mmCIF file of C-alpha atoms in Angstrom:
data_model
loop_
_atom_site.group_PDB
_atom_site.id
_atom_site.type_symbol
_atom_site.label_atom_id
_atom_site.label_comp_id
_atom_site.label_asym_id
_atom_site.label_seq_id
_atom_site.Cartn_x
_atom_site.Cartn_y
_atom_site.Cartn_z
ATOM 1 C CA UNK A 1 38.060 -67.094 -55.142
ATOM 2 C CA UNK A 2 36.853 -64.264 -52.513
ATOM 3 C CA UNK A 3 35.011 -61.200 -53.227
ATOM 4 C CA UNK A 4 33.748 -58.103 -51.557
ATOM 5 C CA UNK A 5 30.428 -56.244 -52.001
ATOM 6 C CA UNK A 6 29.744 -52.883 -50.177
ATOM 7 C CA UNK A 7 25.931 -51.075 -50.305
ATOM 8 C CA UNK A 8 25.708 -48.091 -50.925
ATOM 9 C CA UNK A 9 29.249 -46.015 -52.163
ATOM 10 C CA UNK A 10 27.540 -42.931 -50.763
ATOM 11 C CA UNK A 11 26.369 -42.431 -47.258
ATOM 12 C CA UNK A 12 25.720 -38.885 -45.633
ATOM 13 C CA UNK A 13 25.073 -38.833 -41.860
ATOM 14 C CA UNK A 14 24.417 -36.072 -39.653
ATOM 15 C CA UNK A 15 27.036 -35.559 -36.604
ATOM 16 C CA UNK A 16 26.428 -37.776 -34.092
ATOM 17 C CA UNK A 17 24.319 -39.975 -35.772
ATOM 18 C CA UNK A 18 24.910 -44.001 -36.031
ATOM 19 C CA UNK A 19 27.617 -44.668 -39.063
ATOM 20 C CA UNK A 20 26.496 -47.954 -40.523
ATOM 21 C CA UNK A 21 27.918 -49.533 -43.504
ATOM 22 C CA UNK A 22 27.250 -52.393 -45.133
ATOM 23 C CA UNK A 23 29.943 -55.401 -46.215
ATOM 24 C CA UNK A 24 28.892 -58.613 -47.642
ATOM 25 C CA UNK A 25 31.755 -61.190 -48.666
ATOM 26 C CA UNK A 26 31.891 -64.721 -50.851
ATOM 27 C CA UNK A 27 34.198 -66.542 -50.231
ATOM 28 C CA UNK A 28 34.188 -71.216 -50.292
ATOM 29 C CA UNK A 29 36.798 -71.270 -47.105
ATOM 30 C CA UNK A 30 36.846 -69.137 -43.888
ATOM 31 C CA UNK A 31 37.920 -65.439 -44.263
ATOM 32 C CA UNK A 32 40.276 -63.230 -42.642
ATOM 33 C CA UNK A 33 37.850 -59.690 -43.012
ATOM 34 C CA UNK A 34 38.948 -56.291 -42.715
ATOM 35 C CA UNK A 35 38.036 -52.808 -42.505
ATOM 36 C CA UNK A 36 40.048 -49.953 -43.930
ATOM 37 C CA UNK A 37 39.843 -46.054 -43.946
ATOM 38 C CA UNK A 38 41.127 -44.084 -46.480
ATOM 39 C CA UNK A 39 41.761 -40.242 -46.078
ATOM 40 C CA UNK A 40 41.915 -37.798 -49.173
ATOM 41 C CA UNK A 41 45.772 -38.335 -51.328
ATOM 42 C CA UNK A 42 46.453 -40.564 -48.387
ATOM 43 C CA UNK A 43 47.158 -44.346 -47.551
ATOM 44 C CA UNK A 44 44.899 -46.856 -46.416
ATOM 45 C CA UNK A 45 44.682 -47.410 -42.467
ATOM 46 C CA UNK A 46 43.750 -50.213 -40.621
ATOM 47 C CA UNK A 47 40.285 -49.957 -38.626
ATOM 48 C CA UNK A 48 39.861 -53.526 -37.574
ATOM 49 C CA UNK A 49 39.570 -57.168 -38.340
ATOM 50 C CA UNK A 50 38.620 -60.397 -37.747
ATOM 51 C CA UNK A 51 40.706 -63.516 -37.817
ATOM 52 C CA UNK A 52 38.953 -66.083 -35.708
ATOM 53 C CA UNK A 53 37.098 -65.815 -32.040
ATOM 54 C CA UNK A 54 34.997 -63.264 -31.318
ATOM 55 C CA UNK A 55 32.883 -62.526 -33.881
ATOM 56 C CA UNK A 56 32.155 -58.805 -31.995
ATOM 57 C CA UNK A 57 35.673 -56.731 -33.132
ATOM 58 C CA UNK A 58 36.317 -53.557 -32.139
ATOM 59 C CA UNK A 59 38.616 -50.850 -34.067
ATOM 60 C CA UNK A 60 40.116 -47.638 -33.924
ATOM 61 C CA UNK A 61 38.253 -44.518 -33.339
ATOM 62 C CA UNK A 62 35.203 -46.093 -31.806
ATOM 63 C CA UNK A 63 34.413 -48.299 -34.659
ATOM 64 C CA UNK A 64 33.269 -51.676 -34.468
ATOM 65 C CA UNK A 65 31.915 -54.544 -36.543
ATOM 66 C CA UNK A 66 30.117 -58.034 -36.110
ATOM 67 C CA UNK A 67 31.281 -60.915 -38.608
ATOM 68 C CA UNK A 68 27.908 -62.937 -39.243
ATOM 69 C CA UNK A 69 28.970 -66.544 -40.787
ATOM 70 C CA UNK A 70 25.090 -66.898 -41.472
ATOM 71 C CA UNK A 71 24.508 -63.772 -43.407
ATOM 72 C CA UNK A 72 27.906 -63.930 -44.715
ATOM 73 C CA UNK A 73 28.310 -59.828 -43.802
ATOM 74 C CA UNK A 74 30.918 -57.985 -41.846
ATOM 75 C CA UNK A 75 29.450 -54.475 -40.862
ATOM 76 C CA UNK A 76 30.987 -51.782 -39.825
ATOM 77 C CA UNK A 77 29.063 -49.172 -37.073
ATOM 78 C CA UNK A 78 30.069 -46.556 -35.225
ATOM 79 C CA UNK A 79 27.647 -45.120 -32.676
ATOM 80 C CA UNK A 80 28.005 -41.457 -33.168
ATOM 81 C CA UNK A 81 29.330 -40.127 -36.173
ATOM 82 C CA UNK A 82 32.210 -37.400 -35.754
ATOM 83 C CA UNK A 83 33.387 -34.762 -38.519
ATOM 84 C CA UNK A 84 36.258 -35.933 -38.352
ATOM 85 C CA UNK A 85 35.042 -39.675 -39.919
ATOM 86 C CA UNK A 86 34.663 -38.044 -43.056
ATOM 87 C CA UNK A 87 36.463 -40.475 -45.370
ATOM 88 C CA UNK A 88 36.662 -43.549 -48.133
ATOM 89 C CA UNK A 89 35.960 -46.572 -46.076
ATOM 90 C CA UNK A 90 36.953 -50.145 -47.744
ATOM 91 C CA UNK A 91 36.072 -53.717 -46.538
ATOM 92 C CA UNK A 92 38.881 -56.377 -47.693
ATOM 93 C CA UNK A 93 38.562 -60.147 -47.433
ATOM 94 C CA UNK A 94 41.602 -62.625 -47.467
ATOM 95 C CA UNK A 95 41.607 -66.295 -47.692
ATOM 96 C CA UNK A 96 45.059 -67.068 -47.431
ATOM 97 C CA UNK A 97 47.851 -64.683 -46.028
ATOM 98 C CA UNK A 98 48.940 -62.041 -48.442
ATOM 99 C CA UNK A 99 46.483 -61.348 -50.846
ATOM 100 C CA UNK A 100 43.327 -58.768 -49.890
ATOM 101 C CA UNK A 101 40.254 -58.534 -52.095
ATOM 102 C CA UNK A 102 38.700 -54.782 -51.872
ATOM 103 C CA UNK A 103 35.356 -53.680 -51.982
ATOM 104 C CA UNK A 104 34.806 -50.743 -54.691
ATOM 105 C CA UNK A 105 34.391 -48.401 -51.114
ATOM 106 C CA UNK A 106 32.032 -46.262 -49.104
ATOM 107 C CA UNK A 107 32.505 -43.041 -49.388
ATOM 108 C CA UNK A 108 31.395 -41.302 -45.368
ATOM 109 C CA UNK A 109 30.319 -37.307 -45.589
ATOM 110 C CA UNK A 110 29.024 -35.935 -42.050
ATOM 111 C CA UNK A 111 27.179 -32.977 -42.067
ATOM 112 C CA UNK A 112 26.761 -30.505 -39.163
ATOM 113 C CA UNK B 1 58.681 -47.460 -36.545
ATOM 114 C CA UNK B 2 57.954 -44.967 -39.581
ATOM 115 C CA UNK B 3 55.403 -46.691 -41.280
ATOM 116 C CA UNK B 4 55.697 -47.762 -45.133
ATOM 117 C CA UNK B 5 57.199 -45.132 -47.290
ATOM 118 C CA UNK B 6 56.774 -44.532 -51.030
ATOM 119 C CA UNK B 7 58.752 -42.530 -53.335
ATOM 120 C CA UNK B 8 57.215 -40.691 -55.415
ATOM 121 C CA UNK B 9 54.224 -39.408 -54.489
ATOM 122 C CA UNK B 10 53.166 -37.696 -57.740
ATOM 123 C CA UNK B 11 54.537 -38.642 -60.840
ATOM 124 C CA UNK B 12 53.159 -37.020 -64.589
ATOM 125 C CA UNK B 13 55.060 -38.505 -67.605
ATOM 126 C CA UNK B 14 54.133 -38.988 -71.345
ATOM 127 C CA UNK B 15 52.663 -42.029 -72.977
ATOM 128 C CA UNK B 16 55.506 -44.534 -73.909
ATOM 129 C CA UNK B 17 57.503 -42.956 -71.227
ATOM 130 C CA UNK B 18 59.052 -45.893 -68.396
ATOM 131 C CA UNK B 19 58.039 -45.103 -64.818
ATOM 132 C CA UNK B 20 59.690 -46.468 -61.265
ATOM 133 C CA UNK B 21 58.637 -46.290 -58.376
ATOM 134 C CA UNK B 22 59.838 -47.362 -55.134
ATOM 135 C CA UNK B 23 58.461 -48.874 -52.051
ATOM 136 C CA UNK B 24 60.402 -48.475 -48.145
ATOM 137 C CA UNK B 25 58.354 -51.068 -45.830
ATOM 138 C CA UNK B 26 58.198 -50.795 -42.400
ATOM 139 C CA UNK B 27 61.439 -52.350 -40.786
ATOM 140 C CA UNK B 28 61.512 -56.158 -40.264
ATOM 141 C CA UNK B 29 58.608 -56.873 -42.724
ATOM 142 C CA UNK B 30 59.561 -59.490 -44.800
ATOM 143 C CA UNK B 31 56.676 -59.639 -47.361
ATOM 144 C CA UNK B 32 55.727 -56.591 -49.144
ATOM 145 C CA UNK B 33 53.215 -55.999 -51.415
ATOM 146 C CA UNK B 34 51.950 -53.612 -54.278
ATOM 147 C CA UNK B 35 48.165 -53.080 -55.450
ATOM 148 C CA UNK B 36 47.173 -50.563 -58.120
ATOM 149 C CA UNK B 37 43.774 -48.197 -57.359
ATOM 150 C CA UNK B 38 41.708 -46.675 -60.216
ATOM 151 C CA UNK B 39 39.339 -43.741 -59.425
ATOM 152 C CA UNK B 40 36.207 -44.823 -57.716
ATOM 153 C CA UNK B 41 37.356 -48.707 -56.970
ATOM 154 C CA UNK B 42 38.899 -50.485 -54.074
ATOM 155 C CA UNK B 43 43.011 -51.401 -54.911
ATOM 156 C CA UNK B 44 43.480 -54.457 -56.283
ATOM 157 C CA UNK B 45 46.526 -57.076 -55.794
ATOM 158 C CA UNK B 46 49.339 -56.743 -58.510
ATOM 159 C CA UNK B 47 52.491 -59.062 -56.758
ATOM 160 C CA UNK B 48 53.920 -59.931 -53.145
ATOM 161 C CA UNK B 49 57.200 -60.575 -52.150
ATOM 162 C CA UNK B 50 58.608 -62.667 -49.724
ATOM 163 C CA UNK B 51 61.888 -61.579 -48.396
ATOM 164 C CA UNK B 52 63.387 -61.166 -51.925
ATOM 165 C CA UNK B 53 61.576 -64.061 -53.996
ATOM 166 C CA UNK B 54 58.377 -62.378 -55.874
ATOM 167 C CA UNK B 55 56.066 -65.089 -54.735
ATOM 168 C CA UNK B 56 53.110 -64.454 -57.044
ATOM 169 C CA UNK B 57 52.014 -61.731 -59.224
ATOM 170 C CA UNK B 58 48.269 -60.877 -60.845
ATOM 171 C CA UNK B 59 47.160 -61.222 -63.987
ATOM 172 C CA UNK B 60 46.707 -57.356 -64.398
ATOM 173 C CA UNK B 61 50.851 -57.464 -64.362
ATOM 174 C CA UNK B 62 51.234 -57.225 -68.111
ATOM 175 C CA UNK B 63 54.647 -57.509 -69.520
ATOM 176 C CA UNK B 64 55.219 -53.715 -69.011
ATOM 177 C CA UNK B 65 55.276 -54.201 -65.338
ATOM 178 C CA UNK B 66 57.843 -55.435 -63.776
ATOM 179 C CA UNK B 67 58.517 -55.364 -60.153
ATOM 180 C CA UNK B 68 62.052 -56.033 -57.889
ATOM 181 C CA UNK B 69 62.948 -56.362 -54.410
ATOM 182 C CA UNK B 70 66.747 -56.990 -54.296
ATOM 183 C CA UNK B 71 67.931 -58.074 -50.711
ATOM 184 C CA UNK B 72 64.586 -58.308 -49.272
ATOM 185 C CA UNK B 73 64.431 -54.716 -48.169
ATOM 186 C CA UNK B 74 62.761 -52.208 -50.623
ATOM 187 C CA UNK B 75 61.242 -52.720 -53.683
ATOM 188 C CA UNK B 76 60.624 -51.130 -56.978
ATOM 189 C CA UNK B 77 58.136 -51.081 -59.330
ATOM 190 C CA UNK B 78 58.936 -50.649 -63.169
ATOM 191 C CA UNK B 79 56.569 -49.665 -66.199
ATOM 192 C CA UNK B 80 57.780 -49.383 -69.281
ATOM 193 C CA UNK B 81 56.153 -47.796 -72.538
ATOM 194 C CA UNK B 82 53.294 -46.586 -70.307
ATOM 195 C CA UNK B 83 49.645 -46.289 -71.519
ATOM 196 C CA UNK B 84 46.488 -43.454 -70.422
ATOM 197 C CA UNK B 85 45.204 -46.836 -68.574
ATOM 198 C CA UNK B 86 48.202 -46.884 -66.363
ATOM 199 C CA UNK B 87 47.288 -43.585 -64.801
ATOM 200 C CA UNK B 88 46.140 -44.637 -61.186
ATOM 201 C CA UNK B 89 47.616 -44.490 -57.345
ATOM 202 C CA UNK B 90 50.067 -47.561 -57.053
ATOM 203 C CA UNK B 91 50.034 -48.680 -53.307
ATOM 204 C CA UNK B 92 52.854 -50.389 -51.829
ATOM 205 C CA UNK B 93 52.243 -52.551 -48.493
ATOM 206 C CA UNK B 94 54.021 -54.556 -45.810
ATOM 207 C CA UNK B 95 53.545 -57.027 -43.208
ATOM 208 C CA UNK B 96 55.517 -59.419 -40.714
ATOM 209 C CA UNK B 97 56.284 -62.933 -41.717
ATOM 210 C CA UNK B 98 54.639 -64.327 -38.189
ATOM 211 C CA UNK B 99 53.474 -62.577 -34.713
ATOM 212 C CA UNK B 100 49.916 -60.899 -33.991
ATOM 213 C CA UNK B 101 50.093 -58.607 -36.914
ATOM 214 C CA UNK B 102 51.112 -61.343 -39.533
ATOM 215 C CA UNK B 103 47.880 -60.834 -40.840
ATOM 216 C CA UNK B 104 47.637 -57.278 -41.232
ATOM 217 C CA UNK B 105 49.412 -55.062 -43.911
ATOM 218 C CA UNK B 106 50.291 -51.770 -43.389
ATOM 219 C CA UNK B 107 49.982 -49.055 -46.119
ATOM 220 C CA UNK B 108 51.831 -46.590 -47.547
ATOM 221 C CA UNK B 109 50.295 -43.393 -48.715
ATOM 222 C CA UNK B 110 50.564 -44.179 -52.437
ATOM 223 C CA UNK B 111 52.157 -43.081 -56.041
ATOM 224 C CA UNK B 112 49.851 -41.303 -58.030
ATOM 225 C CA UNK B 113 50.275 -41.630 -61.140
ATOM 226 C CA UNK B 114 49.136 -39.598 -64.277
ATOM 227 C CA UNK B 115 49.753 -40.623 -68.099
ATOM 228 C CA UNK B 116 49.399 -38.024 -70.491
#
């Protein structure tokens, strides 16, 4: 079985500040990881993932995030936060190919 | 491509009342998919189809869900006699049986729905 953990389901940054949060995963095979974004009475969107290779991926909308096998995280940074990155941000972990395990979700406010 | 539509978006109905929803996926995605999202938590897996064969399905599919996907194209989801603990946004999702993007599903923007 495969699980997600995210710190912290509250972060406030100012604008243009670094966006960091935080996804640990468990899982007893290599996993498929994945970022999502979540907009208010909306869908999920895709940010980014990681399959296999480089272990450096980068997303959408200037995000990015580094799968660690050692620390058995999958961050996800952006360098300078925007308003506009207000959102619900959920890390998802698959082991085989169709089912995702969520995290419980970050919720992003950026103040002025 | 118009992305993964659901119909409806809102729905409000009565305890013991049956519900369906339906899920469009994006063209040419075979497997489709439908989690269930509770305030405050990540969605979690409820069934996936392949084509039209309903490949696997979750525990937290009681007997009051049921869920369909006649000819492979779109699907419905069914629940009967519903409960307060049904009320949640029901996510439909879709992805391509092989390709870059065989790993990545693509959401639609959800039925919310609310039990009285």
């Amino acid at each position: 079985a495969q699980s997600v953990t995210q710190l912290g389901s509250h972060v406030s940054v100012s604008e243009g500040a670094l966006v960091l949060l935080r996804c640990n995963y468990s899982s007893s095979v290599p996993p498929y990881l994945f970022w999502y974004v979540q907009y208010p009475n909306q869908g999920l969107q895709l940010l980014l993932k990681y399959t296999t290779g480089a272990t450096l991926v980068k997303g959408i909308n200037g995000f990015e995030a580094e799968f660690k096998k050692s620390e058995t995280s999958f961050h996800l940074t952006k360098p300078s936060a925007h308003m506009s990155d207000a959102a619900e941000y959920f890390c998802a972990v698959s082991i085989n190919d169709y089912k995702l395990s969520f995290g419980a979700g970050t919720t992003v406010t950026v103040r002025a | 491509d118009t992305g993964v539509s659901q119909d409806p978006r809102h729905k409000i109905t009565k305890r013991g009342q049956n519900v369906t929803f339906r899920c469009d996926p994006i063209s040419e995605h075979n497997r489709l998919y439908w989690y269930r999202q509770t305030l405050g938590q990540g969605p979690e897996f409820l069934t996936y189809f392949q084509n039209e064969a309903q490949l696997e399905k979750s525990r937290l599919l009681s007997d009051r869900f049921s869920a369909e996907r006649p000819k492979g194209s779109f699907s419905t989801l069914e629940i009967q006699r519903t409960e307060q603990g049904d009320s949640a946004m029901y996510l439909c999702a879709s992805s391509p049986r092989q390709g870059a993007d065989a790993d990545t599903q693509y959401f639609g923007p959800g039925t919310r729905l609310t039990v009285l």
